[in-house]
CSV table of C-alpha atoms in Angstrom, one decimal:
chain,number,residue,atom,x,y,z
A,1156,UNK,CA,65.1,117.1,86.0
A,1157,UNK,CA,62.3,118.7,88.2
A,1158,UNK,CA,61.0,117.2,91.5
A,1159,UNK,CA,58.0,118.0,92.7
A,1160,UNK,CA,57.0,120.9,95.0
A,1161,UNK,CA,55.7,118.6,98.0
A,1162,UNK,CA,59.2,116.6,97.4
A,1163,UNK,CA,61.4,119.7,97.5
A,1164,UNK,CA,60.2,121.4,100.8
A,1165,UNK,CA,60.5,118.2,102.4
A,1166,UNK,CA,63.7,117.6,101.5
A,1167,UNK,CA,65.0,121.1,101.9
A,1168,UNK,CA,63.3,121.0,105.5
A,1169,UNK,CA,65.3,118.2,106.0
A,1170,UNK,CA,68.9,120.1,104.5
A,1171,UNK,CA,68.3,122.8,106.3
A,1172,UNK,CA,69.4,121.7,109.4
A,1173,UNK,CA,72.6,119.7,108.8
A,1174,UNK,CA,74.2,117.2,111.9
A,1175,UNK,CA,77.4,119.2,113.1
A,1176,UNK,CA,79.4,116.2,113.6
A,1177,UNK,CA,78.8,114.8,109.7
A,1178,UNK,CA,79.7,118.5,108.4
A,1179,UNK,CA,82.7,118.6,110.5
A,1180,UNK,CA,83.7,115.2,109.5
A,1181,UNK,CA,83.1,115.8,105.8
A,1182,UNK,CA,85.0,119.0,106.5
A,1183,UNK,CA,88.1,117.2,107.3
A,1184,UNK,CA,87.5,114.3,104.9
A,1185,UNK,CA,87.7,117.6,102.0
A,1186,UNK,CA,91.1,118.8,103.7
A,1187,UNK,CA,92.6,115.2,103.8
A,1188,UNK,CA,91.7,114.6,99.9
A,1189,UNK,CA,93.5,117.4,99.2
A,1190,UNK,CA,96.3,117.1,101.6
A,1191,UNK,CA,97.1,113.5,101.0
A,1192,UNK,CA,97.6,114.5,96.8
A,1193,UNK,CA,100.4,117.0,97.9
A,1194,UNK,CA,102.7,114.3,98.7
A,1195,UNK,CA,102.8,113.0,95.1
A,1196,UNK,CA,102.6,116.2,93.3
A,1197,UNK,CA,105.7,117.1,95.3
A,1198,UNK,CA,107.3,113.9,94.6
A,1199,UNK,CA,107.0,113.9,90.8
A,1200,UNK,CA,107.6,117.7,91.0
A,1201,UNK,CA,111.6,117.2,93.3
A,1202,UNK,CA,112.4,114.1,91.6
A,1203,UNK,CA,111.4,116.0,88.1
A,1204,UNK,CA,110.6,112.7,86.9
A,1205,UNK,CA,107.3,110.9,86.5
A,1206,UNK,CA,109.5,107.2,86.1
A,1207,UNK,CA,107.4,104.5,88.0
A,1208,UNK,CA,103.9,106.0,87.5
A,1209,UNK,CA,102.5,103.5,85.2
A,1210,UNK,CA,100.5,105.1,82.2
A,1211,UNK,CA,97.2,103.3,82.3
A,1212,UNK,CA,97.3,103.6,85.9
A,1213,UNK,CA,97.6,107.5,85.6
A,1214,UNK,CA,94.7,106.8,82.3
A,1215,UNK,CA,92.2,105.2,83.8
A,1216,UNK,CA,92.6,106.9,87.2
A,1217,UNK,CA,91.8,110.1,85.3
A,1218,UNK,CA,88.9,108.3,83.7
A,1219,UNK,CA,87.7,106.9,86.2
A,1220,UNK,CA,87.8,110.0,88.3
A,1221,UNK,CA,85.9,111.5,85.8
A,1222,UNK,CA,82.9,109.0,85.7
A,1223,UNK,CA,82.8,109.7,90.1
A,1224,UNK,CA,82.4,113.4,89.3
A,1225,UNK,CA,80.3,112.7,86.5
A,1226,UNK,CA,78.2,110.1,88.6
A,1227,UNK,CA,77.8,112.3,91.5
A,1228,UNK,CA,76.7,115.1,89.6
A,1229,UNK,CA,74.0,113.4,87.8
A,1230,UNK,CA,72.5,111.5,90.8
A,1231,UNK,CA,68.8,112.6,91.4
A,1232,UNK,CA,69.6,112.6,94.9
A,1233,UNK,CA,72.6,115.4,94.3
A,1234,UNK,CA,70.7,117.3,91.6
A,1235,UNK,CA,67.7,117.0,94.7
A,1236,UNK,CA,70.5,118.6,96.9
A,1237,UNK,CA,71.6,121.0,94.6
A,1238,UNK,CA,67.8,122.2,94.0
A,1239,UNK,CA,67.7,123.0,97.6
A,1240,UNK,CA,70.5,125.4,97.3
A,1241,UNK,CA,67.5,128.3,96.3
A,1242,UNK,CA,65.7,127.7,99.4
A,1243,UNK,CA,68.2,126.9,102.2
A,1244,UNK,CA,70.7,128.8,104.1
A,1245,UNK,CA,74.1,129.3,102.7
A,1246,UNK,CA,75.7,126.5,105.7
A,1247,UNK,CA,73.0,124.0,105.2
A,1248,UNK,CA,73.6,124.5,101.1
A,1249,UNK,CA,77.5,123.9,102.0
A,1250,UNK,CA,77.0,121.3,104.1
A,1251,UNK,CA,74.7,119.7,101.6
A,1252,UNK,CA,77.3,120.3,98.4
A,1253,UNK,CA,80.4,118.7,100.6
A,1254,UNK,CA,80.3,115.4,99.0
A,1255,UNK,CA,79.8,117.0,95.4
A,1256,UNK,CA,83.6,118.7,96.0
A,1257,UNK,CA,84.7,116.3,97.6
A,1258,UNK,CA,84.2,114.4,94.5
A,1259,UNK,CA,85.6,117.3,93.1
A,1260,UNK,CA,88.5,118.1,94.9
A,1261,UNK,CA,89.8,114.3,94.1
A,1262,UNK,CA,89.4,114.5,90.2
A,1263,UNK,CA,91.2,118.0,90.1
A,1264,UNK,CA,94.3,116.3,91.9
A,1265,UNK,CA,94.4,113.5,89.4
A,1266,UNK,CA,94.2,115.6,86.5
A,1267,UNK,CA,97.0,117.5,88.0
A,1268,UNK,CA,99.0,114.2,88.6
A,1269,UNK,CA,98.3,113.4,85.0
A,1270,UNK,CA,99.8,117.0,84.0
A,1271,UNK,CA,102.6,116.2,86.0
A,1272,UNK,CA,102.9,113.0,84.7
A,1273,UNK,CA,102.7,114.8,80.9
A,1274,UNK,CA,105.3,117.8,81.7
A,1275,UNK,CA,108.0,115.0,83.7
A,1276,UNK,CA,107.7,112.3,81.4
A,1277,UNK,CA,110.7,110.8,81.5
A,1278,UNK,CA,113.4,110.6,78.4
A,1279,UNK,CA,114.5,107.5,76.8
A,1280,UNK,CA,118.5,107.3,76.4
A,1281,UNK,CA,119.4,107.7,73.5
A,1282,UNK,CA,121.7,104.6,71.6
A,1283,UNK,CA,125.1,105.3,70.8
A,1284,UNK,CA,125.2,106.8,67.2
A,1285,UNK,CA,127.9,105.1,66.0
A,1286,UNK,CA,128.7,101.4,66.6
A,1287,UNK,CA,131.6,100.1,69.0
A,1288,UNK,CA,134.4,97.5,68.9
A,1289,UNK,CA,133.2,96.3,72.4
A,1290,UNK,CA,130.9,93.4,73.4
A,1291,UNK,CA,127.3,95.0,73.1
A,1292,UNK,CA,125.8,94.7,76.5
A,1293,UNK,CA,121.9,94.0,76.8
A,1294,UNK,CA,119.9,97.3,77.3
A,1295,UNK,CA,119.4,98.6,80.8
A,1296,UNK,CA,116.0,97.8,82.7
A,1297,UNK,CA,115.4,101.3,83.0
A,1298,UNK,CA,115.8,101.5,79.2
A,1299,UNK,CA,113.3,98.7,79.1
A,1300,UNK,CA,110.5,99.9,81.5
A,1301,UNK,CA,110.7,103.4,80.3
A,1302,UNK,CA,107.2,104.1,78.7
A,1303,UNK,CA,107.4,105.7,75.1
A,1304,UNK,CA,106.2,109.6,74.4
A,1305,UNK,CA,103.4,108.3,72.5
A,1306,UNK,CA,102.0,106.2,75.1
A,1307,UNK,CA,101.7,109.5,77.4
A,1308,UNK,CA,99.9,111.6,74.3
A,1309,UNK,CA,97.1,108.7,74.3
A,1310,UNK,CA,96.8,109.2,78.4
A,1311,UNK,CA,96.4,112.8,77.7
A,1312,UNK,CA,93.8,112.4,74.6
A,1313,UNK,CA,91.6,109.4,75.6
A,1314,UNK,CA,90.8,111.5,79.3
A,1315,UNK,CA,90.2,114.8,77.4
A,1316,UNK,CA,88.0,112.7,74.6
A,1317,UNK,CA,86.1,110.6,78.0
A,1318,UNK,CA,85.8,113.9,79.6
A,1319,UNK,CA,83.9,115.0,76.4
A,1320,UNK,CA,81.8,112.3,76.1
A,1321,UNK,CA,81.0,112.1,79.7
A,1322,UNK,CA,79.6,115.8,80.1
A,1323,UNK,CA,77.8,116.2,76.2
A,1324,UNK,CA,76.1,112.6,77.4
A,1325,UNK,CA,75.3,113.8,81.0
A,1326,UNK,CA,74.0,116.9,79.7
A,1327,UNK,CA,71.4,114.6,77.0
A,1328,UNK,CA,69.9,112.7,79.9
A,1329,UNK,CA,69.6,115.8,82.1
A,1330,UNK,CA,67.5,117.9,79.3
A,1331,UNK,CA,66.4,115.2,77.2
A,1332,UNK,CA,65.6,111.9,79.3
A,1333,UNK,CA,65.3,113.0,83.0
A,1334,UNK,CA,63.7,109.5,83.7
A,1335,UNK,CA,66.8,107.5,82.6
A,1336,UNK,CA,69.4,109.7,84.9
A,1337,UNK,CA,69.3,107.0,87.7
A,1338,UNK,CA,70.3,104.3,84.9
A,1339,UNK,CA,72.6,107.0,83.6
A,1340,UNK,CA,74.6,108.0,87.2
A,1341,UNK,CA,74.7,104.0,88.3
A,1342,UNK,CA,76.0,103.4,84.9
A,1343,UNK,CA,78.8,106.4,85.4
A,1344,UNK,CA,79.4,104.8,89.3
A,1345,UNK,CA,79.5,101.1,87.7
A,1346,UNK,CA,82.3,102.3,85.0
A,1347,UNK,CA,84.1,104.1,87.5
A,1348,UNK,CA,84.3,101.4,90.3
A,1349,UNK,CA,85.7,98.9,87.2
A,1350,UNK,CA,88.4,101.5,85.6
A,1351,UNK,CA,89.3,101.9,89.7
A,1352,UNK,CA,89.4,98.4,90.4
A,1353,UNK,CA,91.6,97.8,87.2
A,1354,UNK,CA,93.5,101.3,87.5
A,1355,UNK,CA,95.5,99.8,90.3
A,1356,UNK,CA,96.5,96.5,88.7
A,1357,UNK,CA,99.2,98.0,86.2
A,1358,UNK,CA,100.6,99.8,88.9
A,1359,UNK,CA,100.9,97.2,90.4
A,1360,UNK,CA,102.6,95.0,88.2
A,1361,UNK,CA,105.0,98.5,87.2
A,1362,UNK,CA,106.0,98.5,90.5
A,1363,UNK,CA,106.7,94.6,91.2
A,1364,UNK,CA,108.7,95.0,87.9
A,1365,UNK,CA,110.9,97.5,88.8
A,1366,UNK,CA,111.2,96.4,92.4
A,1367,UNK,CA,111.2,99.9,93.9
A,1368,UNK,CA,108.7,102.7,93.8
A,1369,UNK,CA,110.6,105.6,92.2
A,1370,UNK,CA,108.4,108.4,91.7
A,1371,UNK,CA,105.2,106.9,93.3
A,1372,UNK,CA,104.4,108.6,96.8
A,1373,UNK,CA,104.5,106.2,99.9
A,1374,UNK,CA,103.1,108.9,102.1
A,1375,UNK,CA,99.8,109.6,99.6
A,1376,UNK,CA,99.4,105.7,99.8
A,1377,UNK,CA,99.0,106.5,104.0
A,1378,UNK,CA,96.5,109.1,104.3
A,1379,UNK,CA,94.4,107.7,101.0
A,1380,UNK,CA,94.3,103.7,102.1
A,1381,UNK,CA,92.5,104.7,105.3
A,1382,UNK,CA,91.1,107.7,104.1
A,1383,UNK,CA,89.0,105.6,100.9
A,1384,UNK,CA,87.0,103.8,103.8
A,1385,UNK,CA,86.2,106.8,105.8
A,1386,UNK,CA,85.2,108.6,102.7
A,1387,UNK,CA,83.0,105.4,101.8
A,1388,UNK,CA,81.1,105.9,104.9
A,1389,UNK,CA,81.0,109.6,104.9
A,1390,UNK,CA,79.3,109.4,100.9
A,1391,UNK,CA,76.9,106.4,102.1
A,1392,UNK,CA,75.8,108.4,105.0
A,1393,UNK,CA,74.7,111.1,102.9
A,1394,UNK,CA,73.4,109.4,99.6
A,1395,UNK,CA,72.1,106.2,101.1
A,1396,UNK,CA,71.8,102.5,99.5
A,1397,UNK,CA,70.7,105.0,96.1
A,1398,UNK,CA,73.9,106.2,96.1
A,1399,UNK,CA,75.7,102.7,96.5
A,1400,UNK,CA,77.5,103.5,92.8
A,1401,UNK,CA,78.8,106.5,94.4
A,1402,UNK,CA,80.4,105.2,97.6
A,1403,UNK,CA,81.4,101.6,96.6
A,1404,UNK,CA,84.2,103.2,94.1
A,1405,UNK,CA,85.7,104.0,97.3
A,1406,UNK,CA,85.7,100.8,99.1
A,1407,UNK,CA,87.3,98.7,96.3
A,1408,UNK,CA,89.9,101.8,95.7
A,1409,UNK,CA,91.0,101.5,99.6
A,1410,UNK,CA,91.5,97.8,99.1
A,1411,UNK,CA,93.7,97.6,95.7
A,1412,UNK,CA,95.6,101.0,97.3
A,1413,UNK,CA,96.4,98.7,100.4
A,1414,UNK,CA,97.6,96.0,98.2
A,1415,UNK,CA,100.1,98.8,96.8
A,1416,UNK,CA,101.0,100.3,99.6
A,1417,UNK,CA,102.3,97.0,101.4
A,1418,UNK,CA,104.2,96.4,98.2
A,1419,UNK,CA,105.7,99.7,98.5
A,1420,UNK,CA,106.6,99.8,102.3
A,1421,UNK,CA,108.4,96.6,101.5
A,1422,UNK,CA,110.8,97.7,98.6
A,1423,UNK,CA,111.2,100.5,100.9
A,1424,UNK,CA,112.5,98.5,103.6
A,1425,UNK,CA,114.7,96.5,101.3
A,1426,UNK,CA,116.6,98.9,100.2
A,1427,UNK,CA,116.9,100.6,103.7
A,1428,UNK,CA,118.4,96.8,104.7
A,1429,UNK,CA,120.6,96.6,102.1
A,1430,UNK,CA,121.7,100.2,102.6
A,1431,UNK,CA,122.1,99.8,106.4
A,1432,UNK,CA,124.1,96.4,105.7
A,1433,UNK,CA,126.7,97.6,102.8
A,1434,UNK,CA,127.7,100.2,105.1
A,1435,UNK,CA,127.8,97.9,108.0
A,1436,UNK,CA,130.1,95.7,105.3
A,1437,UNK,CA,132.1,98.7,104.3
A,1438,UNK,CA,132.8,99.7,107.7
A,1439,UNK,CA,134.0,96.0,108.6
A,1440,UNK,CA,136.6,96.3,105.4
A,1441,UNK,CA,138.2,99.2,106.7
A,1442,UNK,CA,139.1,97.5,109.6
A,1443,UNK,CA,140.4,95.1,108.8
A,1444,UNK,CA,143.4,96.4,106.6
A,1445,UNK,CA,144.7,95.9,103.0
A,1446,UNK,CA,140.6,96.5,102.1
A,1447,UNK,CA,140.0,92.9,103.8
A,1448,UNK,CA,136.8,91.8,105.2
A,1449,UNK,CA,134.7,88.4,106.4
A,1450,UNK,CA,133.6,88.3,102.7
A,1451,UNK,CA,137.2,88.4,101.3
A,1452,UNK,CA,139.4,85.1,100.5
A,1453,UNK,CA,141.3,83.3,102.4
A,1454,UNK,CA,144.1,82.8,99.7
A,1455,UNK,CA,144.8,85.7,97.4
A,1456,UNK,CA,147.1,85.9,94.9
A,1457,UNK,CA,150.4,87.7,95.2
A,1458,UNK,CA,151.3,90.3,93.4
């Protein structure tokens, strides 16, 4: 897509001197993208287990990762940024790009929680080979929420095969139909703000069904819920009301990530309760002698 020569200066006039204060806030939005990721690739990476990630929530969060970057990078007003890039100094360019890696930075450190996800996928036990004399018991629920291998090989080929689609396509309107890229980026911006909204609603439900949060990152949940608004406002800022398929993802991202987050601090404090009040119970037995304690009956047997 070419912009006219009139267009260009004016806008690279404009690029050339960027505000301070937005660079340095973009600046530190870039860091905290990156930053608040660590805490689940170390998570999956320490527990060596990806058990509690659900595996639509780890597809369509690729996915939909993909259609920001591929939305972003498609924009006129972007590609309008990037044309600069000839004509402007090397800070106004990088000021001008932050919102492209920003965009950027965030769909690398999915992919690399859906590697993760891929190399740790957890193992299915295995049922007894032979059969027993005992009373069959029912299967464990960790047996039962386990996802299978072959779910995890479609995670990994439908976001290599949207991926695919997403840059061949991209690269049509850019080279072919320049005058449909708008309709083409809001389209990208509209399917990823629905695979966003709906990548959080299986995790959801994983994590109210197994009642505790396993291998999904509290901490990441922290920096990003916040951090979604303030990116928002960082992308609007720059792209405008044009850009509103760019910066809404993020808005109804924060939102379902909240909603996750307070169900997660909750298990968490659960378990700490429970934990602080069976050693509270423990500690009551031992004093009591003979193993007795408040919970204990009255009457026992005699030996």
């Amino acid at each position: 897509m070419t912009f006219p020569s009139a267009f260009k200066s004016s806008h690279c006039d404009e690029l050339e001197s960027p505000d301070v204060g937005n660079f340095a806030v973009s600046v530190f939005i870039l860091i905290g993208i990156l930053i608040s990721y660590l805490p689940q690739h170390y998570r999956i990476i320490s527990r060596r287990s990806s058990l509690g990630l659900s595996p639509m929530f780890v597809l369509l969060g690729t996915v939909s990762g993909t259609a920001a970057i591929a939305n972003i990078l498609t924009l006129p007003a972007s590609r309008a940024d990037m044309a600069c890039c000839t004509e402007i100094s090397r800070f106004a360019c990088a000021a001008a790009m932050l919102g492209v890696a920003q965009v950027g930075v965030q769909w690398t450190c999915f992919f690399f929680i859906m590697l993760l996800f891929l190399i740790f996928f957890p193992r299915r036990p295995s049922p007894p080979s032979t059969p027993t004399t005992t009373t069959p018991t029912a299967p464990s629920p960790d047996h039962e929420t386990i996802p299978t291998w072959a779910e995890a090989i479609l995670v990994l080929l439908f976001s290599l095969a949207f991926f695919l689609f997403a840059f061949l396509t991209s690269l049509v309107f850019i080279y072919a139909a320049p005058a449909h890229l708008q309709g083409w980026a809001n389209f990208l911006g509209i399917l990823g703000t629905v695979l966003a909204s709906v990548q959080y609603l299986p995790q959801i439900w994983t994590t109210w069904r197994l009642q505790e949060v396993l291998s999904l990152s509290i901490p990441m949940m922290c920096i990003q819920t916040p951090g979604s608004f303030v990116w928002a406002a960082s992308l609007a800022a720059r792209l405008g009301r044009e850009g509103w398929s760019a910066w809404g993802l993020y808005i109804v991202t924060g939102c379902l990530q909240g909603v996750l987050l307070g169900m997660g601090i909750s298990f968490v404090v659960r378990d700490w309760r429970r934990k602080k009040g069976g050693a509270e119970g423990d500690a009551n037995g031992v004093g009591n002698g003979n193993g007795a304690s408040e919970r204990s009956p009255l009457l026992q047997a005699s030996a």
